[in-house]
Coordinates of C-alpha atoms in Angstrom, one line a residue:
Chain A
X1 CA -141.6 26.7 85.8
X2 CA -143.6 24.0 83.9
X3 CA -141.7 21.9 81.5
X4 CA -142.3 22.6 78.0
X5 CA -144.3 20.0 76.1
X6 CA -143.4 18.7 72.6
X7 CA -145.4 16.6 70.5
X8 CA -143.0 14.2 68.4
X9 CA -144.6 12.7 65.4
X10 CA -143.1 10.0 63.4
X11 CA -144.3 6.4 62.3
X12 CA -140.8 5.0 63.1
X13 CA -141.1 3.8 66.6
X14 CA -137.3 3.2 67.1
X15 CA -136.7 6.7 66.3
X16 CA -139.5 8.1 68.4
X17 CA -138.1 6.2 71.5
X18 CA -134.5 7.4 70.9
X19 CA -135.4 11.1 70.4
X20 CA -138.1 11.0 73.2
X21 CA -135.3 9.8 75.5
X22 CA -132.8 12.5 74.4
X23 CA -135.6 15.3 74.7
X24 CA -136.7 14.2 78.1
X25 CA -132.9 14.3 79.3
X26 CA -133.0 17.8 78.3
X27 CA -136.0 18.7 80.4
X28 CA -138.8 18.5 77.8
X29 CA -142.1 16.7 78.2
X30 CA -142.6 14.4 75.3
X31 CA -145.9 13.3 73.8
X32 CA -145.7 10.8 70.8
X33 CA -147.9 10.1 67.7
X34 CA -147.2 7.7 65.2
X35 CA -149.7 8.9 62.2
X36 CA -151.1 11.9 60.8
X37 CA -154.7 11.6 62.2
X38 CA -153.2 10.8 65.7
X39 CA -150.8 13.9 65.4
X40 CA -153.9 16.1 64.9
X41 CA -155.9 14.8 67.6
X42 CA -153.1 15.1 70.1
X43 CA -152.2 18.4 69.0
X44 CA -155.6 19.7 69.5
X45 CA -156.0 17.8 72.9
X46 CA -152.6 18.4 74.3
X47 CA -151.9 21.9 72.9
X48 CA -148.0 21.3 73.0
X49 CA -145.3 24.0 72.9
X50 CA -143.9 22.6 69.8
X51 CA -144.4 19.9 67.4
X52 CA -141.7 17.9 65.7
X53 CA -143.5 16.4 62.5
X54 CA -142.2 13.7 60.0
X55 CA -143.2 14.0 56.4
X56 CA -144.1 10.3 55.6
X57 CA -146.9 9.5 58.0
X58 CA -149.7 6.9 57.5
X59 CA -153.2 8.1 57.4
X60 CA -152.3 11.9 56.6
X61 CA -149.0 13.0 55.5
X62 CA -146.8 15.7 57.4
X63 CA -147.6 18.4 55.0
X64 CA -151.4 18.0 55.4
X65 CA -151.1 17.9 59.2
X66 CA -149.0 21.2 59.1
X67 CA -151.2 23.1 56.8
X68 CA -154.3 22.0 58.7
X69 CA -152.7 23.3 62.1
X70 CA -151.5 26.5 60.7
X71 CA -154.9 27.3 59.3
X72 CA -156.6 27.0 62.5
X73 CA -156.2 30.1 64.7
X74 CA -156.2 28.1 67.9
X75 CA -153.2 26.1 67.0
X76 CA -151.4 28.2 64.4
X77 CA -149.1 29.7 66.7
X78 CA -147.5 26.5 67.8
X79 CA -144.1 26.2 66.1
X80 CA -143.5 23.2 63.8
X81 CA -140.1 21.6 62.9
X82 CA -140.5 19.5 59.9
X83 CA -138.3 16.3 59.5
X84 CA -137.3 16.1 55.8
X85 CA -135.4 13.9 53.5
X86 CA -132.7 16.5 52.2
X87 CA -132.4 20.3 52.6
X88 CA -132.6 22.3 49.5
X89 CA -135.0 19.8 48.0
X90 CA -138.5 20.6 46.9
X91 CA -139.3 18.8 50.1
X92 CA -138.1 21.8 52.1
X93 CA -139.5 24.5 49.9
X94 CA -142.9 22.8 50.1
X95 CA -142.6 22.6 53.9
X96 CA -142.1 26.4 54.1
X97 CA -145.2 26.9 51.8
X98 CA -147.2 24.7 53.9
X99 CA -146.1 26.9 57.1
X100 CA -143.5 25.1 58.8
X101 CA -141.1 27.1 61.0
X102 CA -138.1 25.0 60.5
X103 CA -136.9 21.9 58.9
X104 CA -134.4 19.3 59.9
X105 CA -132.9 16.7 57.5
X106 CA -132.4 13.1 58.4
X107 CA -130.2 11.9 59.6
X108 CA -129.7 14.9 62.0
X109 CA -127.0 16.3 64.4
X110 CA -128.6 16.2 67.6
X111 CA -127.2 19.5 68.7
X112 CA -128.9 21.0 65.6
X113 CA -132.3 19.6 66.7
X114 CA -131.9 21.0 70.2
X115 CA -130.8 24.3 69.1
X116 CA -133.7 24.7 66.9
X117 CA -136.1 23.7 69.5
X118 CA -134.6 26.1 71.8
X119 CA -134.9 29.1 69.2
X120 CA -138.7 28.4 68.4
X121 CA -140.1 27.3 71.8
X122 CA -141.2 30.2 73.7
Chain B
X1 CA -118.7 23.9 -32.3
X2 CA -116.2 23.2 -35.3
X3 CA -116.2 27.1 -36.1
X4 CA -115.1 27.5 -32.5
X5 CA -112.6 24.9 -32.7
X6 CA -111.0 26.4 -35.8
X7 CA -110.9 29.9 -34.3
X8 CA -109.0 28.9 -31.1
X9 CA -105.2 28.2 -31.0
X10 CA -104.0 24.8 -30.6
X11 CA -103.6 25.1 -26.8
X12 CA -106.9 26.5 -26.2
X13 CA -108.5 23.7 -28.2
X14 CA -106.8 21.1 -26.2
X15 CA -107.8 22.7 -22.9
X16 CA -111.3 22.8 -24.3
X17 CA -111.4 19.1 -25.2
X18 CA -110.0 18.1 -21.8
X19 CA -112.7 20.0 -20.1
X20 CA -115.2 18.4 -22.3
X21 CA -113.7 15.1 -21.3
X22 CA -113.9 16.0 -17.8
X23 CA -117.6 16.8 -17.9
X24 CA -118.7 13.8 -19.6
X25 CA -116.8 11.6 -17.3
X26 CA -118.1 13.3 -14.4
X27 CA -121.7 12.9 -15.6
X28 CA -121.0 9.2 -16.2
X29 CA -119.3 8.4 -13.0
X30 CA -121.3 10.2 -10.2
X31 CA -123.3 7.8 -8.3
X32 CA -126.3 9.9 -8.3
X33 CA -129.0 10.2 -10.5
X34 CA -128.8 13.5 -12.5
X35 CA -131.1 15.2 -15.0
X36 CA -131.8 18.5 -16.5
X37 CA -135.5 19.7 -16.7
X38 CA -137.0 22.8 -18.3
X39 CA -139.2 25.5 -16.8
X40 CA -142.1 23.1 -17.1
X41 CA -140.2 20.1 -15.5
X42 CA -140.0 18.3 -18.7
X43 CA -136.7 16.1 -18.8
X44 CA -134.2 17.3 -21.1
X45 CA -131.1 15.2 -20.2
X46 CA -130.7 12.5 -17.9
X47 CA -127.5 10.4 -17.0
X48 CA -127.2 6.7 -16.6
X49 CA -127.7 6.5 -13.1
X50 CA -131.0 8.5 -13.6
X51 CA -132.1 6.3 -16.2
X52 CA -132.0 3.2 -13.9
X53 CA -134.0 5.2 -11.4
X54 CA -137.0 6.5 -13.8
X55 CA -136.5 4.3 -16.9
X56 CA -135.3 5.0 -20.4
X57 CA -138.0 6.7 -21.9
X58 CA -137.7 9.8 -19.8
X59 CA -136.9 12.6 -22.2
X60 CA -139.8 14.8 -22.7
X61 CA -141.8 13.4 -19.8
X62 CA -142.3 15.4 -16.6
X63 CA -140.0 14.5 -14.0
X64 CA -142.4 14.1 -11.3
X65 CA -144.7 12.0 -13.3
X66 CA -141.8 9.2 -13.6
X67 CA -140.4 9.8 -10.2
X68 CA -143.2 10.5 -7.5
X69 CA -145.6 8.1 -6.0
X70 CA -148.4 10.6 -6.4
X71 CA -147.4 11.6 -9.7
X72 CA -147.7 15.2 -8.5
X73 CA -145.1 18.1 -8.5
X74 CA -143.0 18.1 -5.3
X75 CA -144.2 20.6 -2.7
X76 CA -140.9 22.6 -2.7
X77 CA -140.2 22.0 -6.5
X78 CA -137.5 24.7 -7.5
X79 CA -139.6 25.4 -10.7
X80 CA -142.3 26.9 -8.4
X81 CA -140.4 29.9 -7.5
X82 CA -139.0 30.4 -11.1
X83 CA -135.4 29.4 -12.2
X84 CA -132.4 31.8 -11.2
X85 CA -129.4 30.8 -13.2
X86 CA -126.4 30.0 -11.1
X87 CA -128.1 29.6 -8.0
X88 CA -127.9 26.3 -6.2
X89 CA -130.0 24.8 -3.2
X90 CA -131.4 21.4 -2.0
X91 CA -134.9 20.0 -0.9
X92 CA -135.9 16.7 0.6
X93 CA -138.6 15.0 -1.2
X94 CA -140.7 12.0 0.3
X95 CA -143.2 10.0 -1.3
X96 CA -140.7 9.0 -4.1
X97 CA -140.2 5.6 -5.9
X98 CA -142.1 3.5 -3.4
X99 CA -142.0 5.8 -0.3
X100 CA -138.5 6.6 -0.4
X101 CA -137.0 10.0 0.5
X102 CA -134.5 11.7 -1.9
X103 CA -132.5 14.9 -1.5
X104 CA -132.7 16.8 -4.5
X105 CA -129.8 19.5 -5.1
X106 CA -130.4 21.7 -8.0
X107 CA -128.7 24.7 -9.9
X108 CA -130.3 27.2 -12.4
X109 CA -128.5 26.9 -15.7
X110 CA -128.9 27.5 -19.4
X111 CA -129.0 24.3 -21.3
X112 CA -129.3 24.3 -25.3
X113 CA -130.3 28.0 -25.0
X114 CA -133.3 27.4 -22.6
X115 CA -133.5 28.3 -18.9
X116 CA -133.4 25.1 -17.0
X117 CA -132.4 23.2 -13.8
X118 CA -129.8 20.7 -13.1
X119 CA -130.9 18.2 -10.5
X120 CA -128.9 15.6 -8.7
X121 CA -130.8 12.9 -6.7
X122 CA -129.4 11.4 -3.5
X123 CA -131.3 8.6 -1.8
X124 CA -131.4 9.6 2.1
X125 CA -134.3 7.2 3.1
X126 CA -131.9 5.0 5.1
X127 CA -130.1 8.1 6.7
X128 CA -133.4 9.4 7.8
X129 CA -134.5 6.1 9.2
X130 CA -131.4 5.9 11.4
X131 CA -131.8 9.5 12.6
X132 CA -135.3 8.7 13.8
X133 CA -134.0 5.4 15.4
X134 CA -131.2 7.3 17.2
X135 CA -133.6 10.3 18.5
X136 CA -136.0 7.4 19.8
X137 CA -133.0 5.6 21.5
X138 CA -132.0 8.9 23.1
X139 CA -135.6 9.6 24.4
X140 CA -135.7 6.0 25.8
X141 CA -132.4 6.6 27.5
X142 CA -133.6 9.9 29.0
X143 CA -136.7 8.1 30.2
X144 CA -134.7 5.2 31.9
X145 CA -132.5 7.6 33.6
X146 CA -135.5 9.4 34.9
X147 CA -137.0 5.9 36.2
X148 CA -133.6 5.0 37.8
X149 CA -133.5 8.3 39.5
X150 CA -137.0 7.8 41.1
X151 CA -135.9 4.5 42.2
X152 CA -132.9 5.8 43.8
X153 CA -134.7 8.6 45.5
X154 CA -137.0 5.8 47.0
X155 CA -134.1 3.6 48.1
X156 CA -132.3 6.4 49.6
X157 CA -135.2 7.4 51.7
X158 CA -135.6 3.8 52.8
X159 CA -132.0 3.7 53.8
X160 CA -132.1 7.2 55.6
X161 CA -134.9 6.1 58.0
X162 CA -133.0 3.2 59.8
X163 CA -130.0 5.2 59.6
X164 CA -131.5 8.1 61.7
X165 CA -132.5 5.6 64.4
X166 CA -129.1 4.2 64.4
X167 CA -127.4 7.6 64.7
X168 CA -129.7 8.8 67.3
X169 CA -129.3 5.6 69.3
X170 CA -125.4 5.7 69.2
X171 CA -125.4 9.3 69.8
X172 CA -127.5 9.1 72.9
X173 CA -125.1 6.7 74.5
X174 CA -122.0 8.3 73.0
X175 CA -122.5 11.7 74.5
X176 CA -123.4 10.5 77.9
X177 CA -127.1 11.3 78.1
X178 CA -127.7 7.6 79.1
X179 CA -125.0 7.4 81.5
X180 CA -121.3 7.9 81.6
X181 CA -119.0 5.6 79.6
X182 CA -115.7 3.7 80.0
X183 CA -112.9 4.8 77.6
X184 CA -113.2 1.9 75.6
X185 CA -116.9 2.1 75.2
X186 CA -116.5 5.7 73.8
X187 CA -113.7 4.7 71.4
X188 CA -115.8 2.0 69.8
X189 CA -119.1 4.0 69.9
X190 CA -117.0 6.8 68.2
X191 CA -116.1 4.3 65.4
X192 CA -119.7 3.4 64.8
X193 CA -120.8 7.2 64.8
X194 CA -118.1 8.1 62.2
X195 CA -119.2 5.3 59.9
X196 CA -122.9 6.2 60.4
X197 CA -122.0 9.6 59.1
X198 CA -120.0 8.5 56.4
X199 CA -122.9 6.2 55.3
X200 CA -125.4 9.1 55.3
X201 CA -122.9 11.1 53.1
X202 CA -122.7 8.2 50.7
X203 CA -126.3 8.0 50.4
X204 CA -126.6 11.8 49.8
X205 CA -123.9 11.6 47.2
X206 CA -125.4 8.8 45.3
X207 CA -128.9 10.4 45.3
X208 CA -127.1 13.7 44.2
X209 CA -125.4 12.0 41.4
X210 CA -128.2 10.1 40.1
X211 CA -130.4 13.2 39.9
X212 CA -127.7 15.1 38.2
X213 CA -127.3 12.4 35.5
X214 CA -130.9 11.9 35.0
X215 CA -131.2 15.8 34.4
X216 CA -134.0 16.2 37.1
X217 CA -132.3 18.6 39.0
X218 CA -133.3 22.2 38.2
X219 CA -130.4 24.5 37.9
X220 CA -130.9 27.9 39.3
X221 CA -129.0 30.0 36.7
X222 CA -128.6 33.5 37.8
X223 CA -126.1 36.3 37.3
X224 CA -123.5 36.0 40.2
X225 CA -120.0 37.0 41.2
X226 CA -117.7 34.2 41.1
X227 CA -115.3 35.8 43.5
X228 CA -118.2 36.3 46.1
X229 CA -119.0 32.7 45.7
X230 CA -115.5 31.6 46.1
X231 CA -115.1 33.8 49.1
X232 CA -118.2 32.5 50.8
X233 CA -117.3 28.9 50.1
X234 CA -113.8 29.4 51.6
X235 CA -115.1 31.1 54.6
X236 CA -116.6 27.7 55.8
X237 CA -113.4 26.0 54.8
X238 CA -110.8 28.2 56.5
X239 CA -111.5 26.7 59.9
X240 CA -111.0 23.0 58.4
X241 CA -107.7 24.1 57.0
X242 CA -106.6 25.7 60.2
X243 CA -107.2 22.5 61.9
X244 CA -104.3 20.9 59.9
X245 CA -102.3 23.8 60.2
X246 CA -102.7 24.7 56.4
X247 CA -103.2 28.2 55.0
X248 CA -106.1 28.8 52.5
X249 CA -105.1 31.6 50.2
X250 CA -107.2 33.4 47.6
X251 CA -105.9 35.0 44.5
X252 CA -108.8 36.6 42.9
X253 CA -108.8 38.7 39.8
X254 CA -111.0 41.6 40.8
X255 CA -111.7 42.6 37.2
X256 CA -113.8 39.5 36.4
X257 CA -117.1 39.9 34.4
X258 CA -120.2 38.7 36.1
X259 CA -121.3 35.2 35.2
X260 CA -124.4 33.3 35.0
X261 CA -124.5 30.1 37.2
X262 CA -126.2 28.2 39.8
X263 CA -124.6 29.7 43.0
X264 CA -125.5 26.6 45.2
X265 CA -124.1 24.0 42.9
X266 CA -120.9 25.9 42.2
X267 CA -120.3 26.4 45.9
X268 CA -120.7 22.4 46.0
X269 CA -118.1 22.0 43.6
X270 CA -115.7 24.5 45.3
X271 CA -116.4 22.7 48.7
X272 CA -115.6 19.4 47.1
X273 CA -112.2 20.6 45.6
X274 CA -111.2 22.6 48.8
X275 CA -112.1 19.6 51.0
X276 CA -110.2 17.4 48.8
X277 CA -107.2 19.7 48.7
X278 CA -107.4 19.8 52.6
X279 CA -107.7 16.0 52.9
X280 CA -104.6 15.4 50.8
X281 CA -102.2 18.0 52.2
X282 CA -100.1 17.5 55.2
X283 CA -98.4 20.8 55.3
X284 CA -98.2 23.9 53.3
X285 CA -101.2 25.8 51.6
X286 CA -104.2 25.6 49.4
X287 CA -104.6 28.4 47.0
X288 CA -107.9 29.4 45.0
X289 CA -107.4 31.4 41.9
X290 CA -109.7 33.0 39.7
X291 CA -108.8 34.6 36.4
X292 CA -110.2 35.5 32.8
X293 CA -109.3 33.2 30.1
X294 CA -110.6 34.1 26.6
X295 CA -114.4 33.8 26.7
X296 CA -114.4 32.0 30.2
X297 CA -113.5 32.3 33.9
X298 CA -110.8 30.1 35.1
X299 CA -111.0 28.9 38.7
X300 CA -108.3 26.7 40.2
X301 CA -107.7 24.9 43.5
X302 CA -104.1 24.2 44.0
X303 CA -102.4 22.4 47.0
X304 CA -99.1 21.5 48.1
X305 CA -100.0 18.0 49.1
X306 CA -99.2 14.3 48.0
X307 CA -100.0 14.8 44.4
X308 CA -101.5 12.3 42.3
X309 CA -100.1 9.4 40.3
X310 CA -100.1 9.6 36.7
X311 CA -102.1 6.6 36.1
X312 CA -104.7 7.8 38.4
X313 CA -105.3 11.1 36.6
X314 CA -107.7 9.9 33.8
X315 CA -110.0 8.1 36.3
X316 CA -110.2 10.9 38.8
X317 CA -113.7 12.0 37.6
X318 CA -115.3 8.7 37.6
X319 CA -118.0 7.4 39.9
X320 CA -116.6 5.6 42.8
X321 CA -112.9 5.9 41.5
X322 CA -110.6 5.6 44.6
X323 CA -106.9 6.3 44.3
X324 CA -104.3 3.6 44.3
X325 CA -103.3 4.7 47.8
X326 CA -106.7 3.8 49.3
X327 CA -106.6 7.0 51.0
X328 CA -109.6 8.4 49.9
X329 CA -111.6 5.5 51.4
X330 CA -109.5 5.8 54.6
X331 CA -110.7 9.4 54.9
X332 CA -114.2 8.6 54.4
X333 CA -114.8 10.0 51.1
X334 CA -117.8 8.5 49.1
X335 CA -115.8 8.4 45.8
X336 CA -118.4 10.5 44.0
X337 CA -117.5 14.2 44.9
X338 CA -115.4 14.7 41.8
X339 CA -118.1 12.7 39.6
X340 CA -120.6 15.0 41.1
X341 CA -118.5 18.2 40.4
X342 CA -117.8 17.0 36.8
X343 CA -121.7 16.7 36.2
X344 CA -122.1 20.3 37.7
X345 CA -119.6 21.9 35.7
X346 CA -120.5 20.2 32.5
X347 CA -124.2 21.1 32.9
X348 CA -122.9 24.8 33.0
X349 CA -121.3 23.9 29.6
X350 CA -118.0 24.2 31.2
X351 CA -114.6 22.0 31.6
X352 CA -113.1 20.5 34.5
X353 CA -109.8 18.7 34.8
X354 CA -106.7 18.0 37.1
X355 CA -103.0 18.5 36.9
X356 CA -100.8 16.9 39.3
X357 CA -97.1 15.8 40.0
X358 CA -96.8 13.0 42.5
X359 CA -95.1 14.5 45.6
X360 CA -95.3 18.1 44.5
X361 CA -99.1 18.8 44.8
X362 CA -102.1 18.9 42.6
X363 CA -104.3 21.5 40.9
X364 CA -107.9 21.1 40.1
X365 CA -109.3 23.6 37.4
X366 CA -112.8 24.4 36.0
X367 CA -113.9 26.9 33.2
X368 CA -117.2 28.5 33.2
X369 CA -118.1 30.1 30.1
X370 CA -119.0 33.8 30.0
X371 CA -122.6 34.2 28.4
X372 CA -122.7 36.4 25.5
X373 CA -124.8 39.5 26.1
X374 CA -127.3 39.9 23.6
X375 CA -127.8 43.4 22.1

């Protein structure tokens, strides 16, 4: 069975490298994007099975990327996990309003991230 | 007067004279201007203090012509409503004697057979200026706290970013994802991992506290059952207690009224208190009690732990206070948990305090007021 593809979006390259390594060790294919525009382009081109999206991005912030993908019927079914600063904050509420399927606070427990991915990815 | 004097007995006459003496001394001594005006505002009598305020040729002149900058009757002048004998009230009058403000207290009376008003004038110009300055200072403080809070938010976000990468980097090596480790490598990575988590908690707590202090956190006050909240908070803590072989006991008064409070925030307080109790108790139990106390609900978390030294008690709820023993720091506490709990309880208009005997255990208490039902 083909490996599931995850689009990982964060402008912190160090973090992307670490998370990519972990996800690949858990048998996922990972594509990285480092800003909002690149995230949109790659999402449309690669059609990933799941997107992990940070909020603070250059060129276009995470909320906007999420909203745009969810509004487009071609991509709205792709589950989106948002990286937020702190759960229970207005960040998370706004994320849910924009259509995010889940949110993970930074710094996160690796198990929490992997479990959430498993739950959402089909 | 003379006739009256003759008609009374000696004792009554004496009393009369004394009262008369008292009255004139009173009028002479009070440090405020005093006058008596008729229904049209004409001055019938004034004391020395009033003379120095409005001048000596005041009798017969209208009080506001001498006294007000605009020479017009005060907006709330008691004469407008008509005089009620025996009735006392006060008004503030600004624009007086060169922009000053006086508080005028007045009583309706009868003077020389005419309906009149006795007035006493108090200079409150400075008092009002001080009040204004105080209000302004409070507003500035509030604004400063908000700026501080925004700064803290920004800083905490900046700190969390590299911390996340550090945690992931360590985590990947630590749990063997990048290959197996020697025992020593595991041990030292474990130290690093523990402290990364501790740093993360500290950042969260600082931000939490800052926001509470600045009042930028919106409390979601709803009617809730305190017992349900206690049960839910303790469900998560039972595991922690069990690990140390401690019993977590609930002693809840089933007949408590429903209270209004922010469920998440009070849960945070309960978790903080129970967490502390578990941390500082080696064996025995932790008991959470709820009961009604007058117009409030009293919640206490009691443990059979180490207890707290008398001299440490007053500083417990301060920011970053650490106990003499340094145990708090050793167990990875941020030193802010109790300060945060105090802010939360006080924002609910409640009270929080601790009682303890060194070596015998501690009890942390808080009160939440019961909202008065209207109608």
